[in-house]
Short mmCIF file of C-alpha atoms in Angstrom, two decimals:
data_model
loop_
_atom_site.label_atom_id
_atom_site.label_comp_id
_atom_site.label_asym_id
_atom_site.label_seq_id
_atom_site.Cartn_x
_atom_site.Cartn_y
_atom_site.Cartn_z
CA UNK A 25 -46.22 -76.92 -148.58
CA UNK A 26 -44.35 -78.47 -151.73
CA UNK A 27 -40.79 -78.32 -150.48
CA UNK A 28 -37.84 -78.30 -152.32
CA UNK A 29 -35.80 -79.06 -149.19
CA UNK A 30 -35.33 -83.02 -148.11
CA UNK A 31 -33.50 -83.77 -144.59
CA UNK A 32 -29.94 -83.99 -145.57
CA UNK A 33 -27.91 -85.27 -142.18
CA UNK A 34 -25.09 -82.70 -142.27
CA UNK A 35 -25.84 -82.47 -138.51
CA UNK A 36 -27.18 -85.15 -136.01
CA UNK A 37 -29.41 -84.59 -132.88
CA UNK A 38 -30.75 -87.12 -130.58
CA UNK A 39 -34.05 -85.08 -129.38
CA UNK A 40 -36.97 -85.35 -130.93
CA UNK A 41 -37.99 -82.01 -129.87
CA UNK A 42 -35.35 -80.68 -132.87
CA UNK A 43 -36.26 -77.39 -133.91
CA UNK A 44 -35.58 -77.82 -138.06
CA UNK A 45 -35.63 -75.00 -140.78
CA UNK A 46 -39.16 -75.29 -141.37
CA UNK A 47 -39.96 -74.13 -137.37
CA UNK A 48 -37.13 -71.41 -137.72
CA UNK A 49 -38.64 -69.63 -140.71
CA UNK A 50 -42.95 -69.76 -139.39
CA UNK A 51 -41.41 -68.11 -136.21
CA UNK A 52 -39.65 -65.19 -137.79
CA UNK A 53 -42.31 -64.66 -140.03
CA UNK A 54 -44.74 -64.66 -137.10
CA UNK A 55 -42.72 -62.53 -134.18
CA UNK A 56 -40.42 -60.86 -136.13
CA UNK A 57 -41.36 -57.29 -135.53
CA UNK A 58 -39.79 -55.90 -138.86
CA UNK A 59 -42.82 -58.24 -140.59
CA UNK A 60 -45.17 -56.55 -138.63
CA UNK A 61 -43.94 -53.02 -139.67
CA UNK A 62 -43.59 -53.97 -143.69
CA UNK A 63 -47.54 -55.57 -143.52
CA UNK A 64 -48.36 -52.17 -142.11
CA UNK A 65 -47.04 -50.33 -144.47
CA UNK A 66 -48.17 -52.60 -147.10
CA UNK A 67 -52.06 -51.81 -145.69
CA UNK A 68 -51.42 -48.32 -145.64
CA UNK A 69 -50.52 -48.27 -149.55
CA UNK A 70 -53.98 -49.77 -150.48
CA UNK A 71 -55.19 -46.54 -150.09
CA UNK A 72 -53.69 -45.48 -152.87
CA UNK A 73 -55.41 -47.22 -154.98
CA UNK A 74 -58.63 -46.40 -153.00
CA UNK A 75 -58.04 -43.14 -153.12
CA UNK A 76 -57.15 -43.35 -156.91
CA UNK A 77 -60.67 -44.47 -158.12
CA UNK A 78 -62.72 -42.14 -155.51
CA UNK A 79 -61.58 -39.10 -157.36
CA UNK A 80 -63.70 -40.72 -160.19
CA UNK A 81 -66.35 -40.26 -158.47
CA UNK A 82 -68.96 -37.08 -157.79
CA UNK A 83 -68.12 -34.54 -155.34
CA UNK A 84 -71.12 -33.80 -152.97
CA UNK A 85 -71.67 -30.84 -150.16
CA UNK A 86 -74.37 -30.04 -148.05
CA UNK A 87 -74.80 -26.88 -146.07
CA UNK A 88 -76.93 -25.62 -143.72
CA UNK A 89 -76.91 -21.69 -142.52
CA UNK A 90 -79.40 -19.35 -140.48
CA UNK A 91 -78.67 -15.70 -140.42
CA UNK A 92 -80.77 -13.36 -138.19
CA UNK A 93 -80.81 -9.23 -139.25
CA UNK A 94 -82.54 -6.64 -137.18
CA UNK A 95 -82.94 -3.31 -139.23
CA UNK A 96 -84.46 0.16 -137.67
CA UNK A 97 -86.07 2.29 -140.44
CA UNK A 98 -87.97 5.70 -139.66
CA UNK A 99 -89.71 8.63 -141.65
CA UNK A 100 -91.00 11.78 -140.64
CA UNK A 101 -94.47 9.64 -139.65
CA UNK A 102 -93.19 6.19 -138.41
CA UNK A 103 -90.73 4.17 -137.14
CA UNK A 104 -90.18 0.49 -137.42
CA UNK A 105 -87.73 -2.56 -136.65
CA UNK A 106 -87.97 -5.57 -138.56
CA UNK A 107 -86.28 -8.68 -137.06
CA UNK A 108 -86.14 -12.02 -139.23
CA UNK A 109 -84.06 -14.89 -139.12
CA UNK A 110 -83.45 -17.18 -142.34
CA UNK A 111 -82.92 -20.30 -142.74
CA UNK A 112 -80.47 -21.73 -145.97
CA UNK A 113 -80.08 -25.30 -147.09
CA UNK A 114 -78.55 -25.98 -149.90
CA UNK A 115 -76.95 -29.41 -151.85
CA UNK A 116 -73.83 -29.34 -154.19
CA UNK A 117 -72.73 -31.84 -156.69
CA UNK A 118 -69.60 -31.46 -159.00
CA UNK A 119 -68.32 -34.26 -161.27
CA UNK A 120 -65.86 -34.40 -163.95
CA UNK A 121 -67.15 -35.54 -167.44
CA UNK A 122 -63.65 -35.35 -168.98
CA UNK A 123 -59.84 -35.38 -167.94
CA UNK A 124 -58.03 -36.65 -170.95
CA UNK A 125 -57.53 -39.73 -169.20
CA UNK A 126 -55.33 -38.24 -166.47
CA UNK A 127 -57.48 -40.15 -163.63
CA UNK A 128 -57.52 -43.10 -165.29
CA UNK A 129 -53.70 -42.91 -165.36
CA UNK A 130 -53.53 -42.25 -161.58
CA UNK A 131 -55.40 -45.31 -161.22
CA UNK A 132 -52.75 -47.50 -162.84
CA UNK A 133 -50.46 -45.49 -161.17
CA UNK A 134 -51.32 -46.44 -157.85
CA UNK A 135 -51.80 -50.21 -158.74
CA UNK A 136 -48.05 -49.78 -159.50
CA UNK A 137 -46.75 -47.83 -156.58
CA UNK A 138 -48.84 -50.53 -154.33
CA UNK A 139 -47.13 -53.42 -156.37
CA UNK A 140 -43.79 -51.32 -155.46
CA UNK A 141 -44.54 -51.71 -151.70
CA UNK A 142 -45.53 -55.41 -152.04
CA UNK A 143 -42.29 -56.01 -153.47
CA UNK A 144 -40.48 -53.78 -150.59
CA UNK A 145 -42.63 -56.14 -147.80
CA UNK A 146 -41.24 -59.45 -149.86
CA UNK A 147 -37.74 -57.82 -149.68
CA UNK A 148 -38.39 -57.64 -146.32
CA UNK A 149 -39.70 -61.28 -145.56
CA UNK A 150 -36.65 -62.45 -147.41
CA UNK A 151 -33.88 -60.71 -146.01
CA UNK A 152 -35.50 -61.78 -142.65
CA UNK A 153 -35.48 -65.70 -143.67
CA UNK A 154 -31.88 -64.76 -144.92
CA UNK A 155 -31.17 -63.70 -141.57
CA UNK A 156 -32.95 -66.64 -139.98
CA UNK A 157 -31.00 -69.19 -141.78
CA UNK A 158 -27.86 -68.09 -140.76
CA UNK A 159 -28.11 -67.22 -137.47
CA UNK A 160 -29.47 -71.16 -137.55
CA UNK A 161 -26.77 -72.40 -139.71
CA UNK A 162 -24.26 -70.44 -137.48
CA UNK A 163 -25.76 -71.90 -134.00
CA UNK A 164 -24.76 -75.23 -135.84
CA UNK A 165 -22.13 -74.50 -136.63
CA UNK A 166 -20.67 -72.90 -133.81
CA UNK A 167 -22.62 -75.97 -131.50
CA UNK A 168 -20.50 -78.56 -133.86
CA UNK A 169 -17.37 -76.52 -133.04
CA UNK A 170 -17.63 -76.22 -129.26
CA UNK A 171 -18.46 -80.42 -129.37
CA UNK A 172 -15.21 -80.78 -131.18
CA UNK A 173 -13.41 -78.44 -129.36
CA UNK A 174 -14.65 -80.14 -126.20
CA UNK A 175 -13.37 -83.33 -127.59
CA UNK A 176 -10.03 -81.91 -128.12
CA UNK A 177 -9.98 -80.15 -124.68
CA UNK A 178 -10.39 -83.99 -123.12
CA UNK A 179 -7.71 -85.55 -125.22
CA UNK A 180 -5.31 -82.89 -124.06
CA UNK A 181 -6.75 -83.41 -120.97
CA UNK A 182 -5.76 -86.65 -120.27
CA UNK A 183 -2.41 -85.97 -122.30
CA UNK A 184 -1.14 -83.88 -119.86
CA UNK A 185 -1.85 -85.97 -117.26
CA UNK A 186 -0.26 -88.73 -118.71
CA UNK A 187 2.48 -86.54 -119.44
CA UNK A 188 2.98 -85.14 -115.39
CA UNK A 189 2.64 -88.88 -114.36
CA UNK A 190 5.07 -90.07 -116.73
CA UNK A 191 7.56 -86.56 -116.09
CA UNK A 192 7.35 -87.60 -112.42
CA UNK A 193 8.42 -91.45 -113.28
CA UNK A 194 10.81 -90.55 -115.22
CA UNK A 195 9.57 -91.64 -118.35
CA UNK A 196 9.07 -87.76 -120.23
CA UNK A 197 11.49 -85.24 -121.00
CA UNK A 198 10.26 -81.43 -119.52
CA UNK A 199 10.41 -80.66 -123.58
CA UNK A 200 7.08 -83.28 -123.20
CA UNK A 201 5.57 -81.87 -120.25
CA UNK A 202 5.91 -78.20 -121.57
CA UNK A 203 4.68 -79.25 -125.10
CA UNK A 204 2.12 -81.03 -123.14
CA UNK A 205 0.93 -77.68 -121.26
CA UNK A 206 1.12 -75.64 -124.48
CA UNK A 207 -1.35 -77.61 -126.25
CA UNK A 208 -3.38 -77.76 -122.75
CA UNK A 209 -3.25 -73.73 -122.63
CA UNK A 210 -4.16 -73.56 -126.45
CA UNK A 211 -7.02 -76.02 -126.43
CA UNK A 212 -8.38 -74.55 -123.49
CA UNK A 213 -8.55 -71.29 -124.65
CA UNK A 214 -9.96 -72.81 -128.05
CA UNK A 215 -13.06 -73.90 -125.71
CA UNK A 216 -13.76 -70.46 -124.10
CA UNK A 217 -13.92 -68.86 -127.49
CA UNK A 218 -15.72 -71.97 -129.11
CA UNK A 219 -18.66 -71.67 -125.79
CA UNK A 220 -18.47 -67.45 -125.56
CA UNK A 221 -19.41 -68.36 -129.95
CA UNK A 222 -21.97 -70.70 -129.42
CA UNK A 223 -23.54 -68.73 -126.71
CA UNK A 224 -23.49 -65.47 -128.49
CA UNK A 225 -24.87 -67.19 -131.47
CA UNK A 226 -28.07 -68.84 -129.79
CA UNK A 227 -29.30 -64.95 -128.32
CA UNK A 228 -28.62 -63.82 -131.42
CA UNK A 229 -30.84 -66.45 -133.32
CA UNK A 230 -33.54 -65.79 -130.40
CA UNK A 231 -33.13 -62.45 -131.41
CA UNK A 232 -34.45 -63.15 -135.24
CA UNK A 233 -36.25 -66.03 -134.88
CA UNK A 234 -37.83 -65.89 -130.92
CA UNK A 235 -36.88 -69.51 -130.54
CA UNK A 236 -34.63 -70.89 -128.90
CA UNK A 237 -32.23 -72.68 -131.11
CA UNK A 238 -31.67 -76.31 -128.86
CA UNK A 239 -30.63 -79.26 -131.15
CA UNK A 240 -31.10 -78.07 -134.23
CA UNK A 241 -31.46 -80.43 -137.32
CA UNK A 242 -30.49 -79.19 -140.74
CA UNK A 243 -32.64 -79.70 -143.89
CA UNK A 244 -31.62 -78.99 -147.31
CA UNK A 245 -31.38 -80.13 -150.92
CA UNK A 246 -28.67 -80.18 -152.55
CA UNK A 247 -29.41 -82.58 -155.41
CA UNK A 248 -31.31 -79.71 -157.39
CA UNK A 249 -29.02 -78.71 -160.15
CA UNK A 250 -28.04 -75.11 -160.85
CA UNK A 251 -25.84 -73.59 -163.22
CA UNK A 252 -24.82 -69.98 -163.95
CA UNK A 253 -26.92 -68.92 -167.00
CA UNK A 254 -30.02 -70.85 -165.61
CA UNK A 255 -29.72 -68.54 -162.44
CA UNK A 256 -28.91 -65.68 -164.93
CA UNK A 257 -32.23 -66.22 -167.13
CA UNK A 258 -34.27 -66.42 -163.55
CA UNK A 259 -32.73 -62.89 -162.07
CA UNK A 260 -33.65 -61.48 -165.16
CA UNK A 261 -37.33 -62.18 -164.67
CA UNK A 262 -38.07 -62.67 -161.35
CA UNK A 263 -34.82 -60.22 -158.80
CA UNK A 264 -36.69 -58.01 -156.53
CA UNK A 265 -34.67 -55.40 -157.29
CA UNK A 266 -34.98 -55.48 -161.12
CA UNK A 267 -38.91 -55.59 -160.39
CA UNK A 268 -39.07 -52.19 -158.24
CA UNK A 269 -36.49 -50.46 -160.93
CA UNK A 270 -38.65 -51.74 -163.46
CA UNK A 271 -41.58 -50.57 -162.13
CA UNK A 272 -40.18 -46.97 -161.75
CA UNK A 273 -40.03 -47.01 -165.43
CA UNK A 274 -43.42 -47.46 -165.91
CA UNK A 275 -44.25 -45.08 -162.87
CA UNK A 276 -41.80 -42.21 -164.72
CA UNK A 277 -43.67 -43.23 -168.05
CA UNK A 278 -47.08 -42.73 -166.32
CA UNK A 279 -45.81 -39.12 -164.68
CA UNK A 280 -44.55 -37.81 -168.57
CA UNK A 281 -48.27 -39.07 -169.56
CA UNK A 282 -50.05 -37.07 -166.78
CA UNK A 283 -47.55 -33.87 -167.43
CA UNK A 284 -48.28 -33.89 -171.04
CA UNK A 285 -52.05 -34.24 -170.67
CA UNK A 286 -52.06 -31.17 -168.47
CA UNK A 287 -52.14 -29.11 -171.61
CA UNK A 288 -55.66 -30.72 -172.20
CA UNK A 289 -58.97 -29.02 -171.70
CA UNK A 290 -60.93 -30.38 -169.33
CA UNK A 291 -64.49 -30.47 -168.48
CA UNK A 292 -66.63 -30.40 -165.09
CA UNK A 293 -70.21 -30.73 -164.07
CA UNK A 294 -72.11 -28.53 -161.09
CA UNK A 295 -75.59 -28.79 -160.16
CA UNK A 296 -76.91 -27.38 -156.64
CA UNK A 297 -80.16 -27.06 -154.82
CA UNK A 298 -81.61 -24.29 -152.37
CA UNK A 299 -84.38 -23.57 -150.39
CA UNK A 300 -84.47 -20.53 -147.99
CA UNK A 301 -87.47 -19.57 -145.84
CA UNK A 302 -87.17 -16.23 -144.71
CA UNK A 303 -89.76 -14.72 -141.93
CA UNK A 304 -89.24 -17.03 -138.35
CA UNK A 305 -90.11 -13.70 -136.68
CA UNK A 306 -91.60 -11.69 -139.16
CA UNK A 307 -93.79 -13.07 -142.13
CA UNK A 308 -91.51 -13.46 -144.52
CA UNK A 309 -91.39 -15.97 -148.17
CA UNK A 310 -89.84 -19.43 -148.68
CA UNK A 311 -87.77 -19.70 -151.83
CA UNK A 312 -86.46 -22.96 -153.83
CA UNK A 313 -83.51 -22.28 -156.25
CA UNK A 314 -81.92 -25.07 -158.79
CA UNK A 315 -78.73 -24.65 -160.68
CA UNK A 316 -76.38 -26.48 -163.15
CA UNK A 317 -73.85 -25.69 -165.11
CA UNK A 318 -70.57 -27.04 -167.55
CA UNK A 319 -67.16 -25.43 -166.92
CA UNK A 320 -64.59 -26.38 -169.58
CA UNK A 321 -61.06 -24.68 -168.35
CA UNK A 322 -58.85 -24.69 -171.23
CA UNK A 323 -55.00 -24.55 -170.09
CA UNK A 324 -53.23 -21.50 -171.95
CA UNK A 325 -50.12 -20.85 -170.18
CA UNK A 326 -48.29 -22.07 -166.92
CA UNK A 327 -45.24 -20.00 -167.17
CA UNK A 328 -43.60 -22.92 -168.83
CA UNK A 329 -43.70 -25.23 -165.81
CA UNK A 330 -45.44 -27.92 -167.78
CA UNK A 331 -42.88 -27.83 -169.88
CA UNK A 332 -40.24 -28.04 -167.76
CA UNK A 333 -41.48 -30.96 -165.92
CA UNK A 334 -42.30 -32.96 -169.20
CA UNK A 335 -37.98 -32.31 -169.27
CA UNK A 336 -37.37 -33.29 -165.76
CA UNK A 337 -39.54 -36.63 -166.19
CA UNK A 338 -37.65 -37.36 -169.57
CA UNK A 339 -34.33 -36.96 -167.39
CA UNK A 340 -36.02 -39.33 -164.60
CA UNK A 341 -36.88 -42.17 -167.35
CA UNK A 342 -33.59 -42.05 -168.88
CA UNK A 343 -32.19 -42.51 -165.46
CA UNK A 344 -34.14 -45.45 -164.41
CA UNK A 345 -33.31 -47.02 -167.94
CA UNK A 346 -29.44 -46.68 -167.21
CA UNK A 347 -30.06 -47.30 -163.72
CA UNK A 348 -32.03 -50.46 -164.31
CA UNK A 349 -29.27 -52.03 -167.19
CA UNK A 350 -26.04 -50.99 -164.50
CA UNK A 351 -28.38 -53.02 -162.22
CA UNK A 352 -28.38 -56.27 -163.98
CA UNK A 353 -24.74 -56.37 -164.74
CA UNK A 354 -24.12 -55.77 -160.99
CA UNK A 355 -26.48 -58.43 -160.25
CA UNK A 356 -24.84 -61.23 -162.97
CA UNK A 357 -21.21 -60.07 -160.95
CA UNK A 358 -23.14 -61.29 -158.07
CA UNK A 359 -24.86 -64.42 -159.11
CA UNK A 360 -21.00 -65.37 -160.68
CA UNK A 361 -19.49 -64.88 -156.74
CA UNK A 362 -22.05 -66.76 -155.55
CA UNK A 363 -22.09 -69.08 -157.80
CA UNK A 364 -18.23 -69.62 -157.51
CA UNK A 365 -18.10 -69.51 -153.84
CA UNK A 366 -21.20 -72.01 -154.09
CA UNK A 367 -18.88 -74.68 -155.68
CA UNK A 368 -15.18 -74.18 -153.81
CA UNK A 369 -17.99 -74.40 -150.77
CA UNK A 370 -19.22 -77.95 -152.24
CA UNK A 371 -15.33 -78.84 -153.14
CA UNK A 372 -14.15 -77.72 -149.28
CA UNK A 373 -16.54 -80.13 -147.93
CA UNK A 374 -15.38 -83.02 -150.13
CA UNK A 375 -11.88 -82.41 -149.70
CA UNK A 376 -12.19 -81.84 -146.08
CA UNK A 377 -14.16 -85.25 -145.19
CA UNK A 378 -11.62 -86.97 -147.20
CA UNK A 379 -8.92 -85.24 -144.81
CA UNK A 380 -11.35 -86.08 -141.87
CA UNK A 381 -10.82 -89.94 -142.82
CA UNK A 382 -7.14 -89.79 -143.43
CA UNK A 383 -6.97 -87.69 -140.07
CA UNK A 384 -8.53 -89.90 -137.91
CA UNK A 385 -7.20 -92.99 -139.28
CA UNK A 386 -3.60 -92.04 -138.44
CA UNK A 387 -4.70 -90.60 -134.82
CA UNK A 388 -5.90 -93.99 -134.34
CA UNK A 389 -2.75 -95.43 -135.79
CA UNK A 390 -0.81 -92.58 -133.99
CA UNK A 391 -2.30 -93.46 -130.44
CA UNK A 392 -1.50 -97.15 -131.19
CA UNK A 393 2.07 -96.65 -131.64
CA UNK A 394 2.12 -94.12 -128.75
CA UNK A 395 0.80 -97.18 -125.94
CA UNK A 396 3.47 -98.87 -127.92
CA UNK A 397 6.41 -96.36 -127.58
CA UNK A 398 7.09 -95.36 -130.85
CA UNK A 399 5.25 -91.88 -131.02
CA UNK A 400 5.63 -89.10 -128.37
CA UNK A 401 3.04 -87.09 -126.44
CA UNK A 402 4.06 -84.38 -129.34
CA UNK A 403 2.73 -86.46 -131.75
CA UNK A 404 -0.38 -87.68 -130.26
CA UNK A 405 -1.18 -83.56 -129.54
CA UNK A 406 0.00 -82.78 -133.39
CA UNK A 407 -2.63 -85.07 -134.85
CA UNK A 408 -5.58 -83.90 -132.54
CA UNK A 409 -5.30 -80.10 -133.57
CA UNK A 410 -5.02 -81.00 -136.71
CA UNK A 411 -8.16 -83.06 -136.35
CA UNK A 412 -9.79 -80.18 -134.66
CA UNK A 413 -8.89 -77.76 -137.75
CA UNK A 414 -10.20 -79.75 -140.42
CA UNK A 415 -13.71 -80.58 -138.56
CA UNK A 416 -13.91 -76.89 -138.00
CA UNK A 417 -13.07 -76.01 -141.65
CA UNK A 418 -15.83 -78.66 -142.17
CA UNK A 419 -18.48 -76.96 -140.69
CA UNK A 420 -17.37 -73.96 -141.97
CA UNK A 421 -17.77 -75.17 -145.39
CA UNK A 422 -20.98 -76.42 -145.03
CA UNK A 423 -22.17 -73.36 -143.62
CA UNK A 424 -20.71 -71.27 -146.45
CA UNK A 425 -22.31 -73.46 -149.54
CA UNK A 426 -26.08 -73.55 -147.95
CA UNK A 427 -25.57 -69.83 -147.16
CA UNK A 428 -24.03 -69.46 -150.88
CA UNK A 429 -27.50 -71.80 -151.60
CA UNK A 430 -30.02 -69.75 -150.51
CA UNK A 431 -28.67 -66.26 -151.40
CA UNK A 432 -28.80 -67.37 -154.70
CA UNK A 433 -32.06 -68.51 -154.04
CA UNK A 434 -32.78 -64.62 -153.12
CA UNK A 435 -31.26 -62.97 -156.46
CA UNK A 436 -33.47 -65.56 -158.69
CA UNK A 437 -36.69 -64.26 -156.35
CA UNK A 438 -37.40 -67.92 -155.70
CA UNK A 439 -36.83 -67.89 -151.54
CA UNK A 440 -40.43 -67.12 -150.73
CA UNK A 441 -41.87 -70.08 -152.35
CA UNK A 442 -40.30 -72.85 -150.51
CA UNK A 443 -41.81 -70.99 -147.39
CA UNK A 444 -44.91 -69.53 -148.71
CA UNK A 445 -47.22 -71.40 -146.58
CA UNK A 446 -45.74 -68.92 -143.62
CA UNK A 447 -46.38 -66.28 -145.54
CA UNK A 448 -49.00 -63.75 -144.26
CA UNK A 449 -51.59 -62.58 -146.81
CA UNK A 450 -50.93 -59.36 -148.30
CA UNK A 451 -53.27 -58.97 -151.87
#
């Protein structure tokens, strides 16, 4: 597969066994029940089609019949009972010779209503690979916060026992050793959440994806360039949604067609052939009939329902007109969001590795001047939460702009491709 995605290191593993986006998305496709419903549905709607071009085609019947009659007859001379038993075959052919073009209308139709469902199955496919990549981008993220928190647990940790042995010397105040506790409660309860998170976070990815989400890798590219009336132009041709409403109007359109051609006469072919042989018991005579025939049926009145539904499907097209302009103005409100929480997402990551740096470069100065004296226990436990905040809010960030990413990946209708190579065949 082409990919638009390069290995970007936002997150490091040591196994080689890494399970990266690529592996996340070929699983979901492949044991994600909710793909196994949409392609069966998808199958289903062929027959529409199928069924669409059959009904072009000749109706034939064949039946078969045998009829026994006993009868008693008597004069004033004779009596007499005749038994015989008759035998019927006979084969039926009707075919329309003209419709006005209403079949040929159900035909495209049904191409439309199946291109409808195709749609609904990629809708599907995507919001699953939506789903996917967070619950992947969350077990990161949540994995990145319990190694931090862990981190800060230590430090605090050791802190407090540092603290107790200098309390016992002597050396710390009880406003130390309390201070000391505090931050030892606060970062341990910081760890239970940050584990009962990451824990929650790999059943639920198992859940989606059916793998088990252990070192993950992240992959993405963030060196394509978008901008707002790029993404606009690419909604406006290729968003799911705008497809299915824009189908409808050419489904409606197709409907007002067929209701208006009702009106039209139409004309229909019958032919048959019979043979009967009469006389299994008695003699009796074989006979051979052939038939065929036109019928034109000319449509007079309907008690106005025609009428009224050529009204109703009028109603319906104006509908889906409004419906589908409302659409793309909610969908350009959406892009906009996305696209402006796309960029504060890029900005919080820049701004927060610059406070990562400045962070850790006074904790190292901090714990310096604490061996030394000069800073207090307070200190020392101010600068690791803060440390701990920003490389959460890092994460975070991250998380939030390839989320931000990909759903705008969604509204242009471009997700499938970079994983169409996991894509099951469905034309």
């Amino acid at each position: 597969m082409t990919k638009i995605f390069i290995i970007l290191l936002l997150f490091l593993s040591n196994n080689v066994f890494a399970i990266d986006i690529d592996d996340t998305i070929k699983s979901t496709i492949e044991k994600n029940p909710k793909v196994q419903i949409a392609y069966e549905k998808l199958q289903e709607s062929k027959e529409l089609i199928e069924n669409a071009y059959n009904k072009k085609l000749p109706s034939i019947t064949s039946t078969i019949s045998g009829t026994y009659s006993n009868s008693d007859s008597s004069t004033s001379s004779t009596s007499s009972t005749a038994e015989t038993f008759t035998d019927k075959y006979k084969l039926s052919l009707t075919q329309n010779l003209y419709d006005a073009g209403e079949k040929e209308l159900e035909i495209k139709r049904s191409i439309i209503l199946f291109d409808n469902e195709v749609i609904n199955f990629q809708v599907t496919i995507q919001n699953l690979i939506l789903s996917a990549i967070e619950g992947y981008l969350t077990v990161i993220n949540y994995e990145k916060s319990l190694e931090a928190s862990n981190k800060n647990f230590d430090s605090v940790s050791r802190f407090l026992d540092e603290t107790n042995t200098k309390f016992d010397l002597g050396s710390a105040t009880l406003y130390d050793l309390q201070n000391a506790e505090s931050a030892f409660a606060i970062a341990e309860t910081n760890l239970f959440i940050a584990q009962q998170n990451y824990d929650v976070s790999k059943i639920t990815f198992n859940r989606i994806v059916g793998l088990k989400p252990i070192n993950l890798e992240d992959v993405l590219d963030i060196n394509k360039n978008i901008d707002l009336k790029t993404i606009f132009e690419n909604i406006e041709k290729n968003n799911y949604q705008l497809a299915i409403l824009k189908n409808n109007i050419k489904n409606t359109n197709i409907l007002l067609a067929k209701e208006k051609l009702s009106i039209k006469p139409s004309l229909d072919l019958t032919t048959s052939i019979e043979y009967s042989d009469t006389g299994r018991i008695d003699s009796g005579t074989e006979k051979t009939n052939g038939t065929i025939g036109l019928t034109l049926t000319i449509p007079i009145f309907k008690q106005n329902i025609d009428k009224s539904n050529i009204r109703k499907f009028q109603s319906q097209l104006l509908q889906s007109e409004l419906t589908t302009d409302d659409t793309k103005e909610d969908l350009k409100i959406q892009a906009s969001n996305l696209y402006k929480n796309y960029l504060i997402s890029k900005s919080n990551i820049s701004s927060n590795n610059k406070q990562l740096k400045s962070i850790q470069t006074s904790l190292d100065s901090i714990k310096e001047e604490y061996n030394i004296g000069t800073k207090t226990i307070t200190d020392l436990i101010d600068a690791e939460s803060a440390l701990l905040d920003i490389n959460v809010n890092y994460h975070s960030s991250k998380k939030d702009m390839i989320l931000n990413f990909f759903n705008i990946m969604a509204l242009e209708g471009s997700l499938l491709k970079s994983f169409e190579n996991f894509l099951p065949a469905y034309n």
